[in-house]
PDB file of C-alpha atoms and ligand atoms in Angstrom:
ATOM      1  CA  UNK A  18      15.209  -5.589  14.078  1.00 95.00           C
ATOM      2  CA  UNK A  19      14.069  -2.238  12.194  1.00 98.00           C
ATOM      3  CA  UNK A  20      12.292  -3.185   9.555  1.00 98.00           C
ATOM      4  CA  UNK A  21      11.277  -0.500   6.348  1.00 99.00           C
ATOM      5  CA  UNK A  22       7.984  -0.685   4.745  1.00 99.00           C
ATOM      6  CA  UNK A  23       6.254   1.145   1.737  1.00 99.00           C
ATOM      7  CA  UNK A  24       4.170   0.463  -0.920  1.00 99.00           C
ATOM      8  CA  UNK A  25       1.882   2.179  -3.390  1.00 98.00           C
ATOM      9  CA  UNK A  26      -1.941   2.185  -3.390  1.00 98.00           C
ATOM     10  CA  UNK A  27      -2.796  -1.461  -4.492  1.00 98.00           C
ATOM     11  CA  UNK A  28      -0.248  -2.631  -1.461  1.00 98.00           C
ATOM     12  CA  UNK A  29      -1.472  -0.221   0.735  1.00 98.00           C
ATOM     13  CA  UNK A  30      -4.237  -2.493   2.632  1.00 98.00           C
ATOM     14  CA  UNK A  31      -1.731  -5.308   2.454  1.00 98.00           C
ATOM     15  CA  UNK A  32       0.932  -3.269   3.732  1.00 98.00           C
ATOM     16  CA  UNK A  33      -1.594  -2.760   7.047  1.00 98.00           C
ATOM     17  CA  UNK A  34      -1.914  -5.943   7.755  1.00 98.00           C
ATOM     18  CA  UNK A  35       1.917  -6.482   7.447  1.00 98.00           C
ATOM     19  CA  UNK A  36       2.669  -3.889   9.687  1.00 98.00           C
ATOM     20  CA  UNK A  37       0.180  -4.751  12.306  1.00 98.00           C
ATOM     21  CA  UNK A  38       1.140  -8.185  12.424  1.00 98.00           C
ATOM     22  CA  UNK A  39       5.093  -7.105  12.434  1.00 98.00           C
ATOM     23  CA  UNK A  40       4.327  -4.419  15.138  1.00 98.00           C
ATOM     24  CA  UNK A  41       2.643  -7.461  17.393  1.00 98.00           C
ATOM     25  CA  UNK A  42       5.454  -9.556  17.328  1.00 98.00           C
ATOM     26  CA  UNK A  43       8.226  -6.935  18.529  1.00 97.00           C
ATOM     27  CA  UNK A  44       9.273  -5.436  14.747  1.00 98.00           C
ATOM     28  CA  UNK A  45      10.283  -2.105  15.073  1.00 98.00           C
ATOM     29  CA  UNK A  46       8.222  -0.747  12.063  1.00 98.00           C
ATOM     30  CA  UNK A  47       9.777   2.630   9.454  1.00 98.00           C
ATOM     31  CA  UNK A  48       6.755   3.695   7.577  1.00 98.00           C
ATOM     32  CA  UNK A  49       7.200   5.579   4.666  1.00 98.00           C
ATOM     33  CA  UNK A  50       3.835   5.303   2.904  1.00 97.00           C
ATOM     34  CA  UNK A  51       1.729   5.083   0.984  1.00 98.00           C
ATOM     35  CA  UNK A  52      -1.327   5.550   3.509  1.00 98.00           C
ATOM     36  CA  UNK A  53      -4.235   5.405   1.406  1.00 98.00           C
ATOM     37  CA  UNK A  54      -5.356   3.755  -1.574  1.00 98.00           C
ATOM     38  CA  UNK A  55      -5.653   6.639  -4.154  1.00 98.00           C
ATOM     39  CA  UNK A  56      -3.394   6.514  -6.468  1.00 98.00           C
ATOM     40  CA  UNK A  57       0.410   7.123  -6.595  1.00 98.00           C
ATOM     41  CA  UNK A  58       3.618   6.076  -8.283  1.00 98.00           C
ATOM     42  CA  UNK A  59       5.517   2.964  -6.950  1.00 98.00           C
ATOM     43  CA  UNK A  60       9.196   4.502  -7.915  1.00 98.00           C
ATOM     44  CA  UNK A  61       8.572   6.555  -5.006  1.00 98.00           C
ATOM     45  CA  UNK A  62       8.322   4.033  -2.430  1.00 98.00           C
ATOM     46  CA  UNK A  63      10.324   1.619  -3.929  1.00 98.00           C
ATOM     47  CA  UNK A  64      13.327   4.161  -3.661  1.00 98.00           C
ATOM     48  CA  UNK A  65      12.446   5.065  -0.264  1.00 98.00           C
ATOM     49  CA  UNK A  66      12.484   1.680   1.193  1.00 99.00           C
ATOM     50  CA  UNK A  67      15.612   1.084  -0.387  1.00 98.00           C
ATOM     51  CA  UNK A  68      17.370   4.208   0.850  1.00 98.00           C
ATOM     52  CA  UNK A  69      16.243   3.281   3.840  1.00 98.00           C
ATOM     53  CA  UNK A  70      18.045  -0.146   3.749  1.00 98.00           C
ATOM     54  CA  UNK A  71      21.184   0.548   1.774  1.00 98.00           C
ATOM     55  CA  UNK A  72      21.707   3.280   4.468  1.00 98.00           C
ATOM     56  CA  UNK A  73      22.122   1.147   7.683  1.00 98.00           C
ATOM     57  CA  UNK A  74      19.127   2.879   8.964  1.00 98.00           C
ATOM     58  CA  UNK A  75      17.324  -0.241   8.846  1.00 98.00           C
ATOM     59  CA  UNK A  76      18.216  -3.705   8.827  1.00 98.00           C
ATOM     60  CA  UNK A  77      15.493  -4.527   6.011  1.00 98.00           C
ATOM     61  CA  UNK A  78      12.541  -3.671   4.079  1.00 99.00           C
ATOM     62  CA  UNK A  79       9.069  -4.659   2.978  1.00 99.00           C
ATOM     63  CA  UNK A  80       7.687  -3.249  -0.194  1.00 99.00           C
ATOM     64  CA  UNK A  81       4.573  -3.919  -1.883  1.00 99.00           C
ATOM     65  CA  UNK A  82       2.858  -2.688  -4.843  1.00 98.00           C
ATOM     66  CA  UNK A  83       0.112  -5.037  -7.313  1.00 98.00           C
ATOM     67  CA  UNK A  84       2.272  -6.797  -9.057  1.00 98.00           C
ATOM     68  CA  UNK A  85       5.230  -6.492  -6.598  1.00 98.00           C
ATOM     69  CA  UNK A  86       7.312  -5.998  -9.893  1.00 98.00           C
ATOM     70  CA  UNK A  87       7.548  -1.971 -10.101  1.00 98.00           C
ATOM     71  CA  UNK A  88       8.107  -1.906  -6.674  1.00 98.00           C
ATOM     72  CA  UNK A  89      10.687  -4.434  -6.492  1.00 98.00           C
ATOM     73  CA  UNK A  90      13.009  -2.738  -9.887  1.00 98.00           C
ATOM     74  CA  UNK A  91      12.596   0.666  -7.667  1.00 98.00           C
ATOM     75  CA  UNK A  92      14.065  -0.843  -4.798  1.00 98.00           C
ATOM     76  CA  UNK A  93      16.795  -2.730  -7.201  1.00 98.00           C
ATOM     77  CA  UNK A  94      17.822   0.753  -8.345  1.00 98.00           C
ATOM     78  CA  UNK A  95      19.325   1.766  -5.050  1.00 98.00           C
ATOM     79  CA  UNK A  96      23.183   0.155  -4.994  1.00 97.00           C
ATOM     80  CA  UNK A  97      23.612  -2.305  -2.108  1.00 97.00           C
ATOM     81  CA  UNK A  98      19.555  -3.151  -2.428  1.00 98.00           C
ATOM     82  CA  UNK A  99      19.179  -7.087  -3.274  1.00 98.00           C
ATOM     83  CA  UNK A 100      15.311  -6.604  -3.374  1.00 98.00           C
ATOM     84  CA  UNK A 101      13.464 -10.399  -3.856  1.00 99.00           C
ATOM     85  CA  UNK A 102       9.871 -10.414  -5.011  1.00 99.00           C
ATOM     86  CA  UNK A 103       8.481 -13.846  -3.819  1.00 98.00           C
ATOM     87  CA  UNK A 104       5.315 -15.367  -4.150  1.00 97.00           C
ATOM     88  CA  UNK A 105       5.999 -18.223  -2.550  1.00 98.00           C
ATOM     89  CA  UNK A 106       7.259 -19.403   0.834  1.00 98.00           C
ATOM     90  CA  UNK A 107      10.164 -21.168  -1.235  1.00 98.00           C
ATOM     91  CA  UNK A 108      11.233 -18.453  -3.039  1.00 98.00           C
ATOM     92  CA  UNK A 109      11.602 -16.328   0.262  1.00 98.00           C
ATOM     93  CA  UNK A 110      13.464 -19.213   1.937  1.00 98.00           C
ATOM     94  CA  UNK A 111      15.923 -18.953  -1.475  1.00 98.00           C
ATOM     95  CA  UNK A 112      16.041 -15.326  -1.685  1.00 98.00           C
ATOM     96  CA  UNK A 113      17.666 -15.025   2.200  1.00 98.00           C
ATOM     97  CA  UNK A 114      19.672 -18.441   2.075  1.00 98.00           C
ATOM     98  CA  UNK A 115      21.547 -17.818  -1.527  1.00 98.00           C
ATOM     99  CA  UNK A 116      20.866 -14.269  -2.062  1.00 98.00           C
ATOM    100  CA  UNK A 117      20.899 -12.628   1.382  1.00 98.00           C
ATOM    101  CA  UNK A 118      17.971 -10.764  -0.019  1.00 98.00           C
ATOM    102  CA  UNK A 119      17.532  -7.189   2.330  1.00 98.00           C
ATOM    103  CA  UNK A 120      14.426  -6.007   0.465  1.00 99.00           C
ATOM    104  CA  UNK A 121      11.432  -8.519   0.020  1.00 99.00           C
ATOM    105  CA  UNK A 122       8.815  -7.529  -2.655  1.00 99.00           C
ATOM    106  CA  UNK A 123       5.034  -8.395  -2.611  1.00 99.00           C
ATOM    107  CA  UNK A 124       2.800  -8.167  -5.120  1.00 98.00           C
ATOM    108  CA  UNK A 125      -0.881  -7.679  -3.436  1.00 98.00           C
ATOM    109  CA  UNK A 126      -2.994  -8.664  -5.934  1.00 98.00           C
ATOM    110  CA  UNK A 127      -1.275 -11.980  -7.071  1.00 98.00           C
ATOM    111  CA  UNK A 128      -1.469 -13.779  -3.389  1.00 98.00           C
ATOM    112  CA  UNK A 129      -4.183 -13.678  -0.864  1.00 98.00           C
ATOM    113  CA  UNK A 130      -3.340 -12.218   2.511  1.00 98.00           C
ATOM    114  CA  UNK A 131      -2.651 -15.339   4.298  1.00 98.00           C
ATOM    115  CA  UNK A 132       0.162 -16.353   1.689  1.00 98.00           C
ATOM    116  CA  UNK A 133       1.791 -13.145   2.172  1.00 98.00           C
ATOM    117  CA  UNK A 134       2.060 -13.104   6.015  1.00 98.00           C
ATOM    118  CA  UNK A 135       3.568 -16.707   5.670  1.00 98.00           C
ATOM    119  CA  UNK A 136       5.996 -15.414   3.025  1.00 99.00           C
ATOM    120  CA  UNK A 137       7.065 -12.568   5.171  1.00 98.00           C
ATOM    121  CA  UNK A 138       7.699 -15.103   8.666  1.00 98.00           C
ATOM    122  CA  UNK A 139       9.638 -17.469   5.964  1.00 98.00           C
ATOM    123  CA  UNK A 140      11.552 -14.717   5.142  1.00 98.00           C
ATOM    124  CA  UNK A 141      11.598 -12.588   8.114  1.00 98.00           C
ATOM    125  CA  UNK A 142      13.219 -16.261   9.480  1.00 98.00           C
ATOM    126  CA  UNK A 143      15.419 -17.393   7.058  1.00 98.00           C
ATOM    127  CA  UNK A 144      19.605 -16.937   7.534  1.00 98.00           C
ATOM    128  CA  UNK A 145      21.891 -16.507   4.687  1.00 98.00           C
ATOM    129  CA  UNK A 146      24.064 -18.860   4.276  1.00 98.00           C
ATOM    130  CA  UNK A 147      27.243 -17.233   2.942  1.00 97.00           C
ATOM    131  CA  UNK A 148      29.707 -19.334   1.720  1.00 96.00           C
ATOM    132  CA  UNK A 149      29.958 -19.501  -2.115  1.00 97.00           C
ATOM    133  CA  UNK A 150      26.674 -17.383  -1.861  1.00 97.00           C
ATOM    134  CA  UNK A 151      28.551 -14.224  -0.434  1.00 97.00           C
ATOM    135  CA  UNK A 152      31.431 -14.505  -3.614  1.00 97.00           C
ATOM    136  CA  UNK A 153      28.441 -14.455  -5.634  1.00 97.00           C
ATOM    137  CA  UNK A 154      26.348 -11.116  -3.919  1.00 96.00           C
ATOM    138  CA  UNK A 155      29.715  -9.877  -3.848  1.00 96.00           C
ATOM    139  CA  UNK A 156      30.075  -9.519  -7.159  1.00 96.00           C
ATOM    140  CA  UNK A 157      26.416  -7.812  -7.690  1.00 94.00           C
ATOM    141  CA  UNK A 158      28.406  -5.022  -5.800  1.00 90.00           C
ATOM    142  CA  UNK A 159      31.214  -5.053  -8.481  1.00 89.00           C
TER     143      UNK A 159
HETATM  144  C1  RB5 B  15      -0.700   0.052 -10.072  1.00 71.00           C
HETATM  145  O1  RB5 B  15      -1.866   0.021 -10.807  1.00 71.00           O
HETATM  146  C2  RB5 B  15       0.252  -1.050 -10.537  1.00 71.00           C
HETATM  147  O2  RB5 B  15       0.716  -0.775 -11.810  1.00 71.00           O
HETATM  148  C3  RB5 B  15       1.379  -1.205  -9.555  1.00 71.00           C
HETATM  149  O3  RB5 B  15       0.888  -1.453  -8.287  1.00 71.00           O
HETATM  150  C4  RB5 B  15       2.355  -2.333  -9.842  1.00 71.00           C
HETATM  151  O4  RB5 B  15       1.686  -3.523 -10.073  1.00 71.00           O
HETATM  152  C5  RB5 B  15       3.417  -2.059 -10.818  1.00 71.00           C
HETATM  153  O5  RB5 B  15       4.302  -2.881 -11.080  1.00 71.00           O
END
């Protein structure tokens, strides 16, 4: 699975950690940035990661940013992106199973480092489950 990742400076140390641990387990990894911590504007990377996704070139993204909330209405901007920012290990399960979410959303400084690695396996590992699901992420497309 090719997997997109971005983020801007407060998700950039987060965004490490993601990758390295994605990179170990077999993820092919597209970086687009951020790759330091100074400062820089989330509509960037949220676009890019989207773009990314909503193209076919990659089968889903990871963005990150403080909150996760710029980051994840960035992604949202780009049609065909159904971008999920979870903060728990529920609300990833939900976001693939009823929303077949292709972008998940992190915010780095609202959940320790731990929390977000088991957020992105939930996720990472969690099937849609189509049915009356895929009427309904149809008609986000409408
Ligand atoms: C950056 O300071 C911060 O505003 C950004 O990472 C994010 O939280 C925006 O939603």
């Amino acid at each position: 699975m090719k997997i997109a990742i971005g983020c801007d400076h407060a998700g950039y140390e987060l965004k490490e950690i993601v990758k390295d641990k994605l990179t170990s387990e077999g993820y092919e990894l597209i970086d687009l940035g951020t790759n330091s911590s100074e400062s820089v504007d989330y509509p960037i990377y949220g676009k890019a990661v989207g773009e990314k996704v909503a193209s076919g070139e990659c089968d889903k993204g990871i963005a990150i940013c403080g909150t996760g909330i710029g980051i994840s209405i960035s992604c949202n901007k780009v049609k065909g992106v159904r971008a999920a920012l979870c903060n728990t290990e529920h609300l990833a399960e939900m976001s693939r199973e009823h929303n077949d979410a292709n972008v998940l959303c992190l915010g780095a400084r609202e959940i320790d480092k731990e929390l977000a690695l088991k957020i992105v396996d939930k996720w990472l590992s969690t099937d849609f489950l189509g049915g009356k699901h895929l009427r309904r992420i149809k008609m986000l497309e409408e």
